[in-house]
Tab-separated table of C-alpha atoms (C1' of nucleotides) in Angstrom:
chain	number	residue	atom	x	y	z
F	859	UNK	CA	-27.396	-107.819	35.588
F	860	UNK	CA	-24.976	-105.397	37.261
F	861	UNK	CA	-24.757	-101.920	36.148
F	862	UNK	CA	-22.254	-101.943	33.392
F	863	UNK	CA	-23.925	-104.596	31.734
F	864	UNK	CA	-26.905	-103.160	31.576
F	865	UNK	CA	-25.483	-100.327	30.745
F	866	UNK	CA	-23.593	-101.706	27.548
F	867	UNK	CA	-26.859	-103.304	26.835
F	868	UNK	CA	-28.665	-100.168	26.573
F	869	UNK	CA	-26.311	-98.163	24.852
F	870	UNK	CA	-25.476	-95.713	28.293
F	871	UNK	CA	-23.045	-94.604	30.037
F	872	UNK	CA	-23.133	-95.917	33.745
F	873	UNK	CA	-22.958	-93.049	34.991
F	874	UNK	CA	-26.225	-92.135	32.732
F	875	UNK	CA	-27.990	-95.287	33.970
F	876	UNK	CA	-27.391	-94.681	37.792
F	877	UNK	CA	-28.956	-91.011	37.321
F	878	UNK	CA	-31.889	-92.579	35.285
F	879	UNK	CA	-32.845	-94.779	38.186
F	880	UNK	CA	-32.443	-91.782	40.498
F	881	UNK	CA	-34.584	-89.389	39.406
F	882	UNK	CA	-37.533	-92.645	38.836
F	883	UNK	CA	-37.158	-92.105	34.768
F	884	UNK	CA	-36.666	-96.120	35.077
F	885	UNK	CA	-37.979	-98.125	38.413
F	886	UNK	CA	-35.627	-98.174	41.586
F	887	UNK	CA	-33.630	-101.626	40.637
F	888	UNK	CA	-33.179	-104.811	43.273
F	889	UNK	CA	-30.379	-104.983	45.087
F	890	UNK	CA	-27.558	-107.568	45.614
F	891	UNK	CA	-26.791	-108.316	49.223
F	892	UNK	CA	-23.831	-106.356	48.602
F	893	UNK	CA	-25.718	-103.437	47.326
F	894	UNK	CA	-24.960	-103.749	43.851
F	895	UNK	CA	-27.991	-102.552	41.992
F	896	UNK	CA	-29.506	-105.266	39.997
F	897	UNK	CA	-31.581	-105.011	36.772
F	898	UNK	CA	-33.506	-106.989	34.780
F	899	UNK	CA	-34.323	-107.493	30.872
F	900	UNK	CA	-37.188	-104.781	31.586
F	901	UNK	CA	-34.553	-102.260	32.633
F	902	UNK	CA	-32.937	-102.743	29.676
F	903	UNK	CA	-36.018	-102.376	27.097
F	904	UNK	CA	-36.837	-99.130	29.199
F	905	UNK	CA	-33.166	-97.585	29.218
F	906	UNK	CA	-33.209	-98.187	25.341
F	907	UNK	CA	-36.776	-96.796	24.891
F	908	UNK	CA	-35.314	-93.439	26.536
F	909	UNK	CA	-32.242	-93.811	24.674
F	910	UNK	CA	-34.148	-93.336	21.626
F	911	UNK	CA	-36.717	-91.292	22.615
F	912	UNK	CA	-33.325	-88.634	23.691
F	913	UNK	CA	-31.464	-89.563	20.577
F	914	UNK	CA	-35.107	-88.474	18.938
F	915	UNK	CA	-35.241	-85.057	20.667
F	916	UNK	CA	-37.330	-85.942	23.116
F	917	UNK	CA	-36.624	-84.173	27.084
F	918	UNK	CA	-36.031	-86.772	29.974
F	919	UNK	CA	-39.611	-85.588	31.128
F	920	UNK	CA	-41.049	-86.195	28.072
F	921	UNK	CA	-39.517	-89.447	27.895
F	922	UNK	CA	-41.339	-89.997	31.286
F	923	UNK	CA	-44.865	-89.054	29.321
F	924	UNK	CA	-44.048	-91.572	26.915
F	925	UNK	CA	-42.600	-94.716	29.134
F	926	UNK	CA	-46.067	-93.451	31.236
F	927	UNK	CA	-48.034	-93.797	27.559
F	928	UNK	CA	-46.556	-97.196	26.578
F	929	UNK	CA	-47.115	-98.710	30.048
F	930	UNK	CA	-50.581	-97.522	30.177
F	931	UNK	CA	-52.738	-100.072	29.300
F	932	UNK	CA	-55.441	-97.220	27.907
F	933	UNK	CA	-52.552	-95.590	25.620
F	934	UNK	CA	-54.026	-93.623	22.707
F	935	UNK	CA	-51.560	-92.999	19.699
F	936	UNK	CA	-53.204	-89.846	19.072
F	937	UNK	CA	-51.232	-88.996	22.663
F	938	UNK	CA	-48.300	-90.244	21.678
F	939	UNK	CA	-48.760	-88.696	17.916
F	940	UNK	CA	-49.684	-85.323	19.422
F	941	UNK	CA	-46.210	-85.434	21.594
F	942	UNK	CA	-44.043	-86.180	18.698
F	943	UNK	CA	-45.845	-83.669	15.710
F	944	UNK	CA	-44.917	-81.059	18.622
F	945	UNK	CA	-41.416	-82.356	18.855
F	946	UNK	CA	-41.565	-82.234	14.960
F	947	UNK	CA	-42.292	-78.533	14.502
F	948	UNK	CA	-39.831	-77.285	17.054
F	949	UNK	CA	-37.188	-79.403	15.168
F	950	UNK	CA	-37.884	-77.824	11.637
F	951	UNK	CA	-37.801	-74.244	13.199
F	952	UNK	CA	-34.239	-74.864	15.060
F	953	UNK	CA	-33.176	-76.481	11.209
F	954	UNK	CA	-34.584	-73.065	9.729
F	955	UNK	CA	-32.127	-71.161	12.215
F	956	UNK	CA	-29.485	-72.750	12.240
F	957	UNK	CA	-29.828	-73.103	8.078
F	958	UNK	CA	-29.709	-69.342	8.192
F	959	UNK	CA	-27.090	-69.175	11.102
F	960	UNK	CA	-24.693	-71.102	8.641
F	961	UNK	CA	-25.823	-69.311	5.359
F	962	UNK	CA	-24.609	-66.341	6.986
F	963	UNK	CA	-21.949	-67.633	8.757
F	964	UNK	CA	-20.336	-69.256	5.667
F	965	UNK	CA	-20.793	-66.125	3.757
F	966	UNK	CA	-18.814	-64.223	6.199
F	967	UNK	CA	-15.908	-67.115	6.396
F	968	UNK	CA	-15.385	-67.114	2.564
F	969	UNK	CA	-15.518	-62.813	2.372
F	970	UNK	CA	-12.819	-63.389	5.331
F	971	UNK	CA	-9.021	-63.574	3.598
F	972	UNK	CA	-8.417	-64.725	6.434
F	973	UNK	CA	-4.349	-63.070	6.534
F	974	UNK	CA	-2.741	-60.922	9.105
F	975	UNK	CA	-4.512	-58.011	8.182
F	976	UNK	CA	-6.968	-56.707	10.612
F	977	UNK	CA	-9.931	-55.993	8.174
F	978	UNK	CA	-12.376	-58.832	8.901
F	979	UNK	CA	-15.709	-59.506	7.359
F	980	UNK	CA	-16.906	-61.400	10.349
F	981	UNK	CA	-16.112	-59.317	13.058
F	982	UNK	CA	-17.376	-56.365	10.770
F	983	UNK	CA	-20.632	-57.710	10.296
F	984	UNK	CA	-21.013	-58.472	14.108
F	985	UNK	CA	-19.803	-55.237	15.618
F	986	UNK	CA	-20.418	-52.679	12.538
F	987	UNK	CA	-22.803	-49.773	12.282
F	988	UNK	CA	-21.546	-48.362	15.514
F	989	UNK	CA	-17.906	-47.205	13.657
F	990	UNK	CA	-15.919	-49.672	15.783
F	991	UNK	CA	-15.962	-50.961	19.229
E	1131	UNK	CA	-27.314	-45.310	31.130
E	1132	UNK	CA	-28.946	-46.946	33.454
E	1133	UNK	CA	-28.695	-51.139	32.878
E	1134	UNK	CA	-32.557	-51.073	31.668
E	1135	UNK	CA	-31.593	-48.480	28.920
E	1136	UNK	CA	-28.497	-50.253	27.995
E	1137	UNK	CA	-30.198	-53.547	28.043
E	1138	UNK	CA	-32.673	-52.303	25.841
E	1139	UNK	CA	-30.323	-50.741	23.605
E	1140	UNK	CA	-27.998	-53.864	22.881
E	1141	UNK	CA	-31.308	-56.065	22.783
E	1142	UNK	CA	-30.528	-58.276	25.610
E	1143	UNK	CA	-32.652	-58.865	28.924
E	1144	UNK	CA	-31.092	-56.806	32.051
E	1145	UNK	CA	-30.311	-60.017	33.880
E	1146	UNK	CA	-28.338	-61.014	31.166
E	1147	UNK	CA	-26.674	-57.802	30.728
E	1148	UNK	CA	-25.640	-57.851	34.450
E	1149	UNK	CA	-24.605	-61.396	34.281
E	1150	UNK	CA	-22.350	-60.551	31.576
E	1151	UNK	CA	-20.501	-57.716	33.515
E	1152	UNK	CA	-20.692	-60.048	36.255
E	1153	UNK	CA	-18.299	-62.546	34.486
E	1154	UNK	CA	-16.140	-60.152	32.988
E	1155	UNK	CA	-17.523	-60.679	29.451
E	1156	UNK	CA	-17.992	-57.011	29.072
E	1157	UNK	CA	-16.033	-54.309	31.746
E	1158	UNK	CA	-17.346	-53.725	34.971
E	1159	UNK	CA	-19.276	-50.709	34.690
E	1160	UNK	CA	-18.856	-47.667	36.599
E	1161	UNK	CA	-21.366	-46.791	39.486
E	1162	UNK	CA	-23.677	-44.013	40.311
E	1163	UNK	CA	-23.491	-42.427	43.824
E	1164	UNK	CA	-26.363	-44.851	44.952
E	1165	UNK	CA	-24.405	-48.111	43.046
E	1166	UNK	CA	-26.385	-48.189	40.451
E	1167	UNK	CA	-24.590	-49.659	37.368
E	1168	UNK	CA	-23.755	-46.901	34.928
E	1169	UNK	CA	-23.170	-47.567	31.380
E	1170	UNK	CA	-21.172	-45.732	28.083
E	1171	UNK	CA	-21.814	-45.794	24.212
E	1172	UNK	CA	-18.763	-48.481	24.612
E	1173	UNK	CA	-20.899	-50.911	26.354
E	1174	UNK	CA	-23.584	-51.238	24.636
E	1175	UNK	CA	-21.538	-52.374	20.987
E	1176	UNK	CA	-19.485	-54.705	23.066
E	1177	UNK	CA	-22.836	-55.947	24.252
E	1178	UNK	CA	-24.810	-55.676	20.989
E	1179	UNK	CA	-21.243	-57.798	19.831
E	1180	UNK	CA	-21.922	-60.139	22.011
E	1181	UNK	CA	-25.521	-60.609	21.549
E	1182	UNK	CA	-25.055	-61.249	17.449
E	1183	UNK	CA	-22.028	-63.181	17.836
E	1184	UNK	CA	-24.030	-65.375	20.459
E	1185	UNK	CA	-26.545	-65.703	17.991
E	1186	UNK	CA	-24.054	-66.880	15.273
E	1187	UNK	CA	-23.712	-69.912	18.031
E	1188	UNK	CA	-20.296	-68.778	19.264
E	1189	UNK	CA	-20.062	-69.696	23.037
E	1190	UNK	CA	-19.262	-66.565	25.669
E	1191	UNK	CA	-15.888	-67.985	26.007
E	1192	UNK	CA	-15.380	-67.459	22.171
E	1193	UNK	CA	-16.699	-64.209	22.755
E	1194	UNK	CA	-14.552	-63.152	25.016
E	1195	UNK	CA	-11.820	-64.846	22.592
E	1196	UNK	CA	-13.117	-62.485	19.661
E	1197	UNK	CA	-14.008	-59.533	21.858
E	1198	UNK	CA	-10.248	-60.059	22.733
E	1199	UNK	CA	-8.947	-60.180	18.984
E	1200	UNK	CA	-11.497	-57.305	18.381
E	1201	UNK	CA	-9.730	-55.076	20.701
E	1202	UNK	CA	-6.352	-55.804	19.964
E	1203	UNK	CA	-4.219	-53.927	18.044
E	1204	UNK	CA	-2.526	-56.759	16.650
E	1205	UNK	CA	-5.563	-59.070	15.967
E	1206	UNK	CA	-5.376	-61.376	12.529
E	1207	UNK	CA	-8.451	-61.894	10.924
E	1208	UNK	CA	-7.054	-65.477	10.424
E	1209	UNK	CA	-7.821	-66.074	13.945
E	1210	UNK	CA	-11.368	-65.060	13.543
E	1211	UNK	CA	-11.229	-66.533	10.473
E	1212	UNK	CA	-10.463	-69.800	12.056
E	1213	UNK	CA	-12.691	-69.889	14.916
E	1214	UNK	CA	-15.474	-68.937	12.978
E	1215	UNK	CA	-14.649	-71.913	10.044
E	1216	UNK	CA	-14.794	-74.165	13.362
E	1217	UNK	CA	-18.070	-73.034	14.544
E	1218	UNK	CA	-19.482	-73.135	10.775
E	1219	UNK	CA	-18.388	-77.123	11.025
E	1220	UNK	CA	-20.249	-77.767	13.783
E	1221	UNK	CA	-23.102	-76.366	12.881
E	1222	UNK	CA	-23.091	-78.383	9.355
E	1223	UNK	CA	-23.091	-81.338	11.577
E	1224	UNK	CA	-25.703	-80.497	13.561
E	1225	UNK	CA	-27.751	-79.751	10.625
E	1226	UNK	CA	-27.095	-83.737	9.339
E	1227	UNK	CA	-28.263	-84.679	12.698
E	1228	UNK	CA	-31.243	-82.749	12.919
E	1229	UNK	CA	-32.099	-83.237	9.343
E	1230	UNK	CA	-32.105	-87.270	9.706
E	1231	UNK	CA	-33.810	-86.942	13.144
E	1232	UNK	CA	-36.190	-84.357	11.737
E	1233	UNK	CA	-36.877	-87.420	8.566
E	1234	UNK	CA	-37.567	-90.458	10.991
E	1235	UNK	CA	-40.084	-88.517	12.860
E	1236	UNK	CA	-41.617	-87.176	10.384
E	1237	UNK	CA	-42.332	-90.254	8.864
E	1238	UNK	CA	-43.477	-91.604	11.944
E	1239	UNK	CA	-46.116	-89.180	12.729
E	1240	UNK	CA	-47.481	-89.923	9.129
E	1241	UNK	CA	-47.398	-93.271	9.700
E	1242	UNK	CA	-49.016	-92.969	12.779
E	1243	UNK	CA	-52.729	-93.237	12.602
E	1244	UNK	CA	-53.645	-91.215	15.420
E	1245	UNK	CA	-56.596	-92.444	17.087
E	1246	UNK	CA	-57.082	-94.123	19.875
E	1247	UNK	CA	-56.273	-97.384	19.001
E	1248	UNK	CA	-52.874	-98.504	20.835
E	1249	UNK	CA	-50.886	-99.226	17.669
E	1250	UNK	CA	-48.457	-96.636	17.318
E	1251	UNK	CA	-45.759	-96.597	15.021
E	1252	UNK	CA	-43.804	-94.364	17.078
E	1253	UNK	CA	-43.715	-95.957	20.235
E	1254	UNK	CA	-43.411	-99.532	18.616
E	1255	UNK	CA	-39.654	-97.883	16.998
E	1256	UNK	CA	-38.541	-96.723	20.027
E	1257	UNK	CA	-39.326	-99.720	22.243
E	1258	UNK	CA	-39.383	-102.797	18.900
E	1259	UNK	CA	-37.213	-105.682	19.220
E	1260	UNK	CA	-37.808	-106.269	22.297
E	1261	UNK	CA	-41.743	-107.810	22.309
E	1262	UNK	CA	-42.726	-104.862	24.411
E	1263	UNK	CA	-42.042	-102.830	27.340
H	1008	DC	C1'	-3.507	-112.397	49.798
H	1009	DT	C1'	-3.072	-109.060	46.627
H	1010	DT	C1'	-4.321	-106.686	42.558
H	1011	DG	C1'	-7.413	-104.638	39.619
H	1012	DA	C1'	-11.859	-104.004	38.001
H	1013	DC	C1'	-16.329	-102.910	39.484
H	1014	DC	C1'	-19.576	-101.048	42.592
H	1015	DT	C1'	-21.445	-97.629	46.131
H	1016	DT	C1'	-22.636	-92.689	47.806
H	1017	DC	C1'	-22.089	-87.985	47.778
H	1018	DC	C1'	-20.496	-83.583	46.283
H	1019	DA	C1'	-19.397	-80.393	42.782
H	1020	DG	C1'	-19.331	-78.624	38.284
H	1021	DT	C1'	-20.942	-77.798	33.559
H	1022	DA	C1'	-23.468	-73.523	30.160
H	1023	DA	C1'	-25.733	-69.615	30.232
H	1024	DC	C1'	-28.593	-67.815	32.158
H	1025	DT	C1'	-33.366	-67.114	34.925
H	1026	DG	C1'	-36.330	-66.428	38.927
H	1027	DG	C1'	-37.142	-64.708	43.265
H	1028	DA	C1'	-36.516	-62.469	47.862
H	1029	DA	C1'	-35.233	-58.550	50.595
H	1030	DA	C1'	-33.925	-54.086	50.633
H	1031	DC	C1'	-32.590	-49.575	48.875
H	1032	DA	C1'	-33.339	-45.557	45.233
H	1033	DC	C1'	-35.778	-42.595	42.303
H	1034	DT	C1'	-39.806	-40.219	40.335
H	1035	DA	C1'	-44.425	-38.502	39.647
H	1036	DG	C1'	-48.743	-37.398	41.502
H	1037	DA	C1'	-52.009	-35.937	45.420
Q	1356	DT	C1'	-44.404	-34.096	52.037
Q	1357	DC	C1'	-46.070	-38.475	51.661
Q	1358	DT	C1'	-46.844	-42.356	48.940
Q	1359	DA	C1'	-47.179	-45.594	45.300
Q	1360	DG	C1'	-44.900	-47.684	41.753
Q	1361	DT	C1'	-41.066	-48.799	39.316
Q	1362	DG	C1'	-36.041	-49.547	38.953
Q	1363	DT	C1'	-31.986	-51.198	40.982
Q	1364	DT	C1'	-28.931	-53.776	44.110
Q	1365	DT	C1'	-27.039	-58.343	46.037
Q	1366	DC	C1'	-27.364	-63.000	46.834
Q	1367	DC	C1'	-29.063	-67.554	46.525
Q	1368	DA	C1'	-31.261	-71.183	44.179
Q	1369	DG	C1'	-32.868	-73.550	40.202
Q	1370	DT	C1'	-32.745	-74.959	35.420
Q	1371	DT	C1'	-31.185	-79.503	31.921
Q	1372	DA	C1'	-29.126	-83.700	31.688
Q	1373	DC	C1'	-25.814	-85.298	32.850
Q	1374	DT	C1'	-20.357	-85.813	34.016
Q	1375	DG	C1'	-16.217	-86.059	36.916
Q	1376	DG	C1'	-14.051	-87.210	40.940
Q	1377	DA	C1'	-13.126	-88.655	45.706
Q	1378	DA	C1'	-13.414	-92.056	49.278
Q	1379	DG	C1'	-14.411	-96.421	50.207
Q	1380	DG	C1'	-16.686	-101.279	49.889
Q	1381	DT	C1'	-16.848	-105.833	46.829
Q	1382	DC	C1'	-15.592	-109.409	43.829
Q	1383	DA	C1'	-12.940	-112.704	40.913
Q	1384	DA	C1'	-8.483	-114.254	39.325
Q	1385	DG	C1'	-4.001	-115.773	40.055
DNA sequence: CTTGACCTTCCAGTAACTGGAAACACTAGA
DNA sequence: TCTAGTGTTTCCAGTTACTGGAAGGTCAAG
């Protein structure tokens, strides 16, 4: 399989797939006399392993752990479990910001009138108790 | 003020605080005889601006854009009004994304026994229909 | 044989800083 | 006055995870 297929197979960009087998995140493919880089149905399970893994929140060298984990032949879940409860937490506290980022946020955009005058909730509320910038 | 006192002042870390000056985010300062970066009252609400609206998840180039409708004379709060409604979007939609993410793994630690058996329902969801890695 | 799609490498750029090295400046204590 | 310690400067490099583009080689169809 050339590189786009494999690619399209996985769910990548090229461009995505080439930089996965550079920095080793998937095995250095064969080569085609040509050059051509050549992958197999392995590739493929591996790109969409990290595929997920990303589109689950998990870093590239995280991903690494966990293509490591699922290769190993003495994998514990607990491992893998550990990884992902970690993952977990960090995802509920960026939801708690960002719920309280909008909250606020939206507040400010309905208070706004949001006409030519220059009296502006949201631009109030981020420069105020200093009397103006 | 010196950039620690000013750094300390808007809340920001001094590398941060030169970086902005550096980029033109805030004016270039004025120096003392020895080139040390000297700092007014001014500077440190742009920079305390900066720091909230950056924590509202407005990029520095939408800072700039707001520091710019802050500071002129002219400036509609329907401008703000409508970056602001733009940024509150996004953020709605990264909330969706987080909050199914945030779902799926959460059920997959609890399914996930733990030990140190190899079965993990994690691992088996990112890498299933395949047969294995 | 040409055209167009596909492939290669390499270099640069993104966003928003952050870390570190080398060197100069200032201040407080002995 | 010397010295130690901290603060400041510039500049360069690194971070994360790609993405874009240039210059050029390859392949399959018509």
């Amino acid at each position: 399989m050339n590189i786009s297929a494999v690619a399209e197979a996985a769910g990548l960009p090229v461009k995505t797939v080439r930089y996965y087998s550079d920095i080793g995140l998937v095995p250095a493919p064969g080569r085609s006399s040509a050059g051509y880089r050549s992958y197999d149905d392995s590739a493929v399970r591996k790109l969409v392993f990290v595929r997920r893994a990303r589109e689950f929140g998990f870093s590239v060298e995280e991903c690494r752990e966990l293509l490591g984990l699922y290769e190993d032949r003495h994998r514990s879940s607990a491992d893998v479990k550990r990884i992902a409860a970690k993952r977990l937490e960090e995802i509920a506290e960026k939801q708690r910001e960002l719920q309280s980022l909008h909250d606020e946020l939206a507040h400010l955009v309905e208070a706004c009138r949001g006409d030519d005058r220059p009296d502006c909730p949201i631009i109030d509320s981020l420069g105020n108790r200093y009397g103006g910038l």
